[in-house]
CSV table of C-alpha atoms in Angstrom, one decimal:
chain,number,residue,atom,x,y,z
A,1,UNK,CA,3.0,-74.0,162.1
A,2,UNK,CA,-0.1,-72.2,163.4
A,3,UNK,CA,-3.2,-74.4,162.9
A,4,UNK,CA,-5.4,-71.5,162.0
A,5,UNK,CA,-3.1,-70.6,159.1
A,6,UNK,CA,-2.9,-74.2,157.9
A,7,UNK,CA,-6.7,-74.6,158.0
A,8,UNK,CA,-7.9,-71.2,156.7
A,9,UNK,CA,-9.3,-70.9,153.2
A,10,UNK,CA,-7.1,-67.9,152.3
A,11,UNK,CA,-4.0,-66.4,154.0
A,12,UNK,CA,-3.2,-62.8,153.0
A,13,UNK,CA,0.2,-61.2,153.6
A,14,UNK,CA,-0.5,-57.5,154.1
A,15,UNK,CA,2.6,-55.6,153.1
A,16,UNK,CA,3.9,-52.1,153.7
A,17,UNK,CA,5.0,-51.1,150.3
A,18,UNK,CA,7.4,-48.2,149.6
A,19,UNK,CA,8.7,-49.8,146.4
A,20,UNK,CA,5.7,-48.2,144.7
A,21,UNK,CA,6.6,-44.8,146.0
A,22,UNK,CA,10.1,-45.3,144.7
A,23,UNK,CA,8.8,-46.1,141.3
A,24,UNK,CA,6.5,-43.1,141.2
A,25,UNK,CA,9.3,-40.8,142.1
A,26,UNK,CA,11.5,-42.4,139.4
A,27,UNK,CA,8.8,-42.1,136.8
A,28,UNK,CA,8.7,-38.4,137.6
A,29,UNK,CA,12.5,-38.1,137.4
A,30,UNK,CA,13.3,-37.9,141.1
A,31,UNK,CA,15.3,-39.9,143.6
A,32,UNK,CA,13.4,-41.5,146.5
A,33,UNK,CA,15.0,-41.6,149.9
A,34,UNK,CA,13.2,-44.2,152.1
A,35,UNK,CA,15.3,-43.6,155.2
A,36,UNK,CA,12.8,-41.5,157.1
A,37,UNK,CA,10.6,-42.9,159.8
A,38,UNK,CA,7.6,-41.0,158.6
A,39,UNK,CA,7.6,-42.9,155.3
A,40,UNK,CA,7.9,-46.2,157.2
A,41,UNK,CA,4.9,-45.2,159.4
A,42,UNK,CA,2.9,-44.2,156.3
A,43,UNK,CA,3.4,-47.6,154.8
A,44,UNK,CA,2.4,-49.4,158.0
A,45,UNK,CA,-0.6,-47.1,158.5
A,46,UNK,CA,-1.8,-47.5,154.9
A,47,UNK,CA,-1.7,-51.3,155.0
A,48,UNK,CA,-3.4,-51.4,158.4
A,49,UNK,CA,-6.3,-49.3,157.2
A,50,UNK,CA,-6.6,-51.4,154.1
A,51,UNK,CA,-6.5,-54.7,156.0
A,52,UNK,CA,-9.0,-53.6,158.6
A,53,UNK,CA,-11.4,-52.4,155.9
A,54,UNK,CA,-11.0,-55.7,154.0
A,55,UNK,CA,-11.7,-57.7,157.2
A,56,UNK,CA,-14.8,-55.6,157.9
A,57,UNK,CA,-16.1,-56.1,154.3
A,58,UNK,CA,-15.4,-59.9,154.6
A,59,UNK,CA,-17.3,-60.1,157.9
A,60,UNK,CA,-20.2,-58.1,156.3
A,61,UNK,CA,-20.7,-61.0,153.8
A,62,UNK,CA,-20.4,-63.8,156.5
A,63,UNK,CA,-16.7,-64.6,156.3
A,64,UNK,CA,-14.4,-64.5,159.3
A,65,UNK,CA,-10.7,-63.6,159.7
A,66,UNK,CA,-7.9,-62.9,162.1
A,67,UNK,CA,-4.9,-60.7,162.0
A,68,UNK,CA,-1.7,-62.6,162.4
A,69,UNK,CA,1.3,-60.8,163.9
A,70,UNK,CA,3.2,-64.0,163.8
A,71,UNK,CA,3.8,-63.3,160.1
A,72,UNK,CA,6.7,-61.2,161.3
A,73,UNK,CA,8.4,-64.1,163.1
A,74,UNK,CA,10.5,-65.1,160.0
A,75,UNK,CA,10.8,-61.9,157.9
A,76,UNK,CA,13.7,-63.0,155.8
A,77,UNK,CA,12.2,-66.4,154.9
A,78,UNK,CA,8.7,-64.9,154.2
A,79,UNK,CA,10.1,-62.2,151.9
A,80,UNK,CA,12.0,-64.9,149.9
A,81,UNK,CA,8.9,-67.1,149.6
A,82,UNK,CA,6.8,-64.0,148.5
A,83,UNK,CA,9.5,-62.6,146.2
A,84,UNK,CA,9.4,-59.2,147.9
A,85,UNK,CA,11.5,-56.5,146.4
A,86,UNK,CA,13.4,-53.9,148.4
A,87,UNK,CA,11.2,-51.4,150.4
A,88,UNK,CA,8.4,-54.0,150.9
A,89,UNK,CA,7.8,-56.0,154.0
A,90,UNK,CA,5.0,-58.1,155.5
A,91,UNK,CA,3.5,-56.0,158.3
A,92,UNK,CA,1.1,-58.8,159.4
A,93,UNK,CA,-1.0,-61.6,157.9
A,94,UNK,CA,-4.7,-62.3,157.9
A,95,UNK,CA,-6.6,-65.6,157.8
A,96,UNK,CA,-9.8,-65.4,155.9
A,97,UNK,CA,-12.5,-68.0,155.4
A,98,UNK,CA,-15.9,-69.4,156.2
A,99,UNK,CA,-16.1,-69.7,160.0
A,100,UNK,CA,-17.1,-73.0,161.7
A,101,UNK,CA,-19.6,-71.1,163.8
A,102,UNK,CA,-20.0,-73.9,166.4
A,103,UNK,CA,-16.3,-73.5,167.2
A,104,UNK,CA,-16.2,-69.7,167.2
A,105,UNK,CA,-15.8,-68.5,170.8
A,106,UNK,CA,-18.0,-65.7,172.1
A,107,UNK,CA,-16.7,-62.2,171.4
A,108,UNK,CA,-14.7,-60.9,174.3
A,109,UNK,CA,-15.9,-57.6,175.7
A,110,UNK,CA,-13.7,-54.6,175.0
A,111,UNK,CA,-12.0,-52.3,177.4
A,112,UNK,CA,-14.4,-49.6,178.6
A,113,UNK,CA,-13.9,-46.4,176.6
A,114,UNK,CA,-12.6,-44.5,179.6
A,115,UNK,CA,-9.6,-46.9,179.5
A,116,UNK,CA,-8.7,-46.0,175.9
A,117,UNK,CA,-10.3,-42.6,175.1
A,118,UNK,CA,-8.8,-39.4,176.4
A,119,UNK,CA,-10.5,-36.0,176.0
A,120,UNK,CA,-8.4,-32.9,175.3
A,121,UNK,CA,-5.3,-34.2,177.1
A,122,UNK,CA,-3.9,-37.7,177.9
A,123,UNK,CA,-5.1,-38.7,181.4
A,124,UNK,CA,-4.1,-42.1,182.8
A,125,UNK,CA,-5.3,-41.4,186.4
A,126,UNK,CA,-8.1,-44.0,186.1
A,127,UNK,CA,-6.2,-46.7,184.3
A,128,UNK,CA,-5.5,-48.8,187.4
A,129,UNK,CA,-9.2,-48.9,188.2
A,130,UNK,CA,-10.3,-49.5,184.6
A,131,UNK,CA,-7.7,-52.3,184.1
A,132,UNK,CA,-8.6,-54.0,187.4
A,133,UNK,CA,-12.3,-54.1,186.6
A,134,UNK,CA,-11.5,-55.5,183.1
A,135,UNK,CA,-9.1,-58.0,184.6
A,136,UNK,CA,-11.8,-59.2,187.0
A,137,UNK,CA,-14.3,-59.6,184.2
A,138,UNK,CA,-11.7,-61.6,182.1
A,139,UNK,CA,-11.2,-63.9,185.0
A,140,UNK,CA,-14.9,-64.4,185.6
A,141,UNK,CA,-15.4,-65.2,181.9
A,142,UNK,CA,-12.4,-67.5,181.9
A,143,UNK,CA,-11.0,-65.7,178.8
A,144,UNK,CA,-7.4,-66.7,179.4
A,145,UNK,CA,-7.8,-70.0,181.3
A,146,UNK,CA,-6.4,-72.1,178.4
A,147,UNK,CA,-4.1,-69.4,177.0
A,148,UNK,CA,-1.7,-69.0,179.9
A,149,UNK,CA,1.7,-67.9,178.7
A,150,UNK,CA,4.6,-69.8,180.2
A,151,UNK,CA,7.9,-67.9,180.2
A,152,UNK,CA,10.1,-70.4,182.1
A,153,UNK,CA,12.1,-71.2,178.9
A,154,UNK,CA,12.3,-67.6,177.6
A,155,UNK,CA,12.9,-65.4,180.6
A,156,UNK,CA,15.9,-66.2,182.8
A,157,UNK,CA,14.9,-66.7,186.5
A,158,UNK,CA,11.2,-66.3,185.7
A,159,UNK,CA,8.9,-68.3,188.0
A,160,UNK,CA,5.1,-68.8,188.0
A,161,UNK,CA,3.6,-66.6,190.6
A,162,UNK,CA,-0.1,-66.3,189.6
A,163,UNK,CA,-2.4,-68.8,191.5
A,164,UNK,CA,-4.9,-70.8,189.5
A,165,UNK,CA,-8.0,-68.8,188.8
A,166,UNK,CA,-6.2,-65.5,189.2
A,167,UNK,CA,-4.7,-65.4,185.7
A,168,UNK,CA,-6.5,-62.7,183.8
A,169,UNK,CA,-6.1,-59.9,181.2
A,170,UNK,CA,-3.4,-57.9,183.2
A,171,UNK,CA,-1.1,-60.9,183.7
A,172,UNK,CA,-1.6,-62.2,180.2
A,173,UNK,CA,-1.0,-58.8,178.6
A,174,UNK,CA,2.1,-58.1,180.8
A,175,UNK,CA,3.6,-61.5,179.9
A,176,UNK,CA,3.1,-60.8,176.2
A,177,UNK,CA,5.0,-57.5,176.6
A,178,UNK,CA,8.0,-59.1,178.5
A,179,UNK,CA,8.3,-62.2,176.4
A,180,UNK,CA,11.6,-61.9,174.4
A,181,UNK,CA,9.9,-63.7,171.5
A,182,UNK,CA,7.6,-60.7,171.1
A,183,UNK,CA,10.6,-58.5,170.3
A,184,UNK,CA,11.3,-60.1,167.0
A,185,UNK,CA,14.9,-58.9,166.9
A,186,UNK,CA,15.5,-59.8,163.3
A,187,UNK,CA,13.0,-57.3,162.0
A,188,UNK,CA,15.5,-54.4,162.2
A,189,UNK,CA,18.2,-56.2,160.2
A,190,UNK,CA,15.6,-57.4,157.8
A,191,UNK,CA,14.3,-53.8,157.2
A,192,UNK,CA,17.9,-52.6,156.8
A,193,UNK,CA,18.3,-55.3,154.1
A,194,UNK,CA,15.1,-54.2,152.5
A,195,UNK,CA,16.6,-50.7,152.1
A,196,UNK,CA,15.0,-48.7,154.8
A,197,UNK,CA,18.2,-47.7,156.6
A,198,UNK,CA,16.4,-45.4,159.1
A,199,UNK,CA,17.7,-41.9,159.7
């Protein structure tokens, strides 16, 4: 039901695929045991690297795209539509097409490097300062003015507490993390059905 998916020229389902690893092992005469988290991570990392590279290549020739995490909202149904075998699942989708440049919003600034890069050891001492500065910038630019997340229906007892004009990156990000819909609780049963059965 997302408009950007309906309207895009191409929608790509990027799948983590351990079915291929299973076939390779069987061709060599070995059993493949997919229960290990490392194999799951390898599948997700590989498809993510591929997708990001594909998007960069598309953008280099004037196309546009967007990664779609919502492709994990209905994993059972999507696997059936795509005819996915065991050990394969959609990690995320990607819209791809010719952008309507007049409707493309300006690129948002990224968090400063000191908020995401650590040298030698992890150091979060400056995160509050970095986050507050970025939050202020997001409010000044109106980055989330029309994207306010309302949790009244999904979080028991939740009440709006952010005044108009004060809704920024911190509040938006926090609401995304606490939104029960973001947990996609049917992913684990789906992965079990697909044969992952984590150890």
